[in-house]
Amino acid sequence: MAEIVKQPEAKRGNRKERVGEVVSNKMTKTIVVRVERRFPHPRYKKIVTAFKKFYAHDEKNEAKVGDRVRIEETRPLSKLKCWRLVEVVERAVRETSVAA
């Protein structure tokens, strides 16, 4: 009997990945992720923190504001959207108010 050999998954090219915080999820299937980048200033060597916002595709609308997420580069999905949600790394702590 022939043994079934599973082919390796289609290898994707080197895609950029970023980890950031969701700042908006008001659009359908789209989240806005703020990514932090720290680097030394070229002349003064002080550590500078720069932020950039990326629009990412969230198929299942699973990410909420404040969540820490991993996004991956993909083909252009719309004018601004060329990233997609890979996973929710850490859920935001949500305070629940108890009605008295």
Short mmCIF file of C-alpha atoms in Angstrom, two decimals:
data_model
loop_
_atom_site.label_atom_id
_atom_site.label_comp_id
_atom_site.label_asym_id
_atom_site.label_seq_id
_atom_site.Cartn_x
_atom_site.Cartn_y
_atom_site.Cartn_z
CA MET A 1 0.00 0.00 0.00
CA ALA A 2 1.38 3.41 -1.00
CA GLU A 3 2.12 5.76 1.83
CA ILE A 4 0.53 9.20 1.60
CA VAL A 5 3.18 11.90 1.66
CA LYS A 6 1.93 15.32 2.62
CA GLN A 7 3.39 18.08 0.50
CA PRO A 8 4.87 21.02 2.40
CA GLU A 9 2.64 24.08 2.51
CA ALA A 10 3.07 26.62 -0.24
CA LYS A 11 6.06 28.65 0.85
CA ARG A 12 5.31 32.34 1.04
CA GLY A 13 8.11 34.76 0.34
CA ASN A 14 9.71 36.82 3.06
CA ARG A 15 6.86 38.95 4.37
CA LYS A 16 7.32 41.76 6.83
CA GLU A 17 5.70 41.31 10.22
CA ARG A 18 4.95 43.96 12.79
CA VAL A 19 3.54 43.89 16.32
CA GLY A 20 1.44 46.82 17.47
CA GLU A 21 -1.62 48.05 19.32
CA VAL A 22 -5.07 48.34 17.79
CA VAL A 23 -6.23 51.97 17.93
CA SER A 24 -9.44 51.60 15.90
CA ASN A 25 -11.79 48.82 14.82
CA LYS A 26 -14.75 50.94 13.70
CA MET A 27 -14.52 49.81 10.07
CA THR A 28 -15.89 46.49 8.87
CA LYS A 29 -13.13 43.87 8.61
CA THR A 30 -10.44 46.54 9.05
CA ILE A 31 -8.33 47.54 12.03
CA VAL A 32 -5.86 50.38 12.46
CA VAL A 33 -2.66 49.25 14.19
CA ARG A 34 -0.11 51.64 15.73
CA VAL A 35 3.42 50.23 15.55
CA GLU A 36 6.23 51.61 17.69
CA ARG A 37 9.78 51.86 16.36
CA ARG A 38 12.75 52.83 18.55
CA PHE A 39 16.06 53.91 17.08
CA PRO A 40 19.02 56.14 17.98
CA HIS A 41 19.01 59.61 16.46
CA PRO A 42 21.66 59.70 13.69
CA ARG A 43 23.52 62.69 15.09
CA TYR A 44 22.63 62.98 18.78
CA LYS A 45 22.33 59.23 19.57
CA LYS A 46 19.33 59.75 21.82
CA ILE A 47 16.79 56.92 21.55
CA VAL A 48 13.81 58.22 19.60
CA THR A 49 10.39 56.59 19.56
CA ALA A 50 8.46 56.85 16.29
CA PHE A 51 4.95 55.57 15.63
CA LYS A 52 3.29 54.57 12.38
CA LYS A 53 -0.29 53.49 11.68
CA PHE A 54 -1.08 50.54 9.43
CA TYR A 55 -4.48 49.51 8.09
CA ALA A 56 -4.88 45.74 8.38
CA HIS A 57 -7.52 43.24 7.23
CA ASP A 58 -9.33 41.49 10.09
CA GLU A 59 -11.58 38.89 8.43
CA LYS A 60 -13.41 37.77 11.60
CA ASN A 61 -13.51 41.15 13.38
CA GLU A 62 -11.74 39.56 16.34
CA ALA A 63 -9.36 42.38 17.35
CA LYS A 64 -10.60 45.05 19.74
CA VAL A 65 -9.19 48.47 20.65
CA GLY A 66 -6.18 48.10 22.96
CA ASP A 67 -5.29 44.55 21.86
CA ARG A 68 -1.69 43.77 20.96
CA VAL A 69 -1.66 42.13 17.52
CA ARG A 70 0.75 40.70 14.94
CA ILE A 71 0.19 41.81 11.34
CA GLU A 72 1.77 40.56 8.13
CA GLU A 73 2.35 42.22 4.79
CA THR A 74 0.10 41.03 1.95
CA ARG A 75 -1.05 42.08 -1.49
CA PRO A 76 -2.98 45.38 -1.70
CA LEU A 77 -6.55 44.81 -0.53
CA SER A 78 -7.71 48.40 -0.96
CA LYS A 79 -6.25 51.89 -1.34
CA LEU A 80 -4.75 51.91 2.17
CA LYS A 81 -4.89 48.26 3.24
CA CYS A 82 -1.95 45.97 2.45
CA TRP A 83 -1.52 44.17 5.80
CA ARG A 84 -3.53 41.37 7.40
CA LEU A 85 -4.06 40.24 10.96
CA VAL A 86 -2.09 37.10 11.83
CA GLU A 87 -2.93 36.74 15.52
CA VAL A 88 -4.00 38.58 18.64
CA VAL A 89 -0.90 38.40 20.83
CA GLU A 90 -2.44 39.90 23.96
CA ARG A 91 -5.99 40.93 24.79
CA ALA A 92 -6.63 44.36 26.29
CA VAL A 93 -7.77 44.49 29.89
CA ARG A 94 -11.37 45.63 29.85
CA GLU A 95 -12.95 47.08 32.97
CA THR A 96 -16.49 45.94 33.57
CA SER A 97 -18.68 48.33 35.51
CA VAL A 98 -21.26 46.80 37.81
CA ALA A 99 -24.62 48.57 37.78
CA ALA A 100 -25.66 49.38 41.35
#
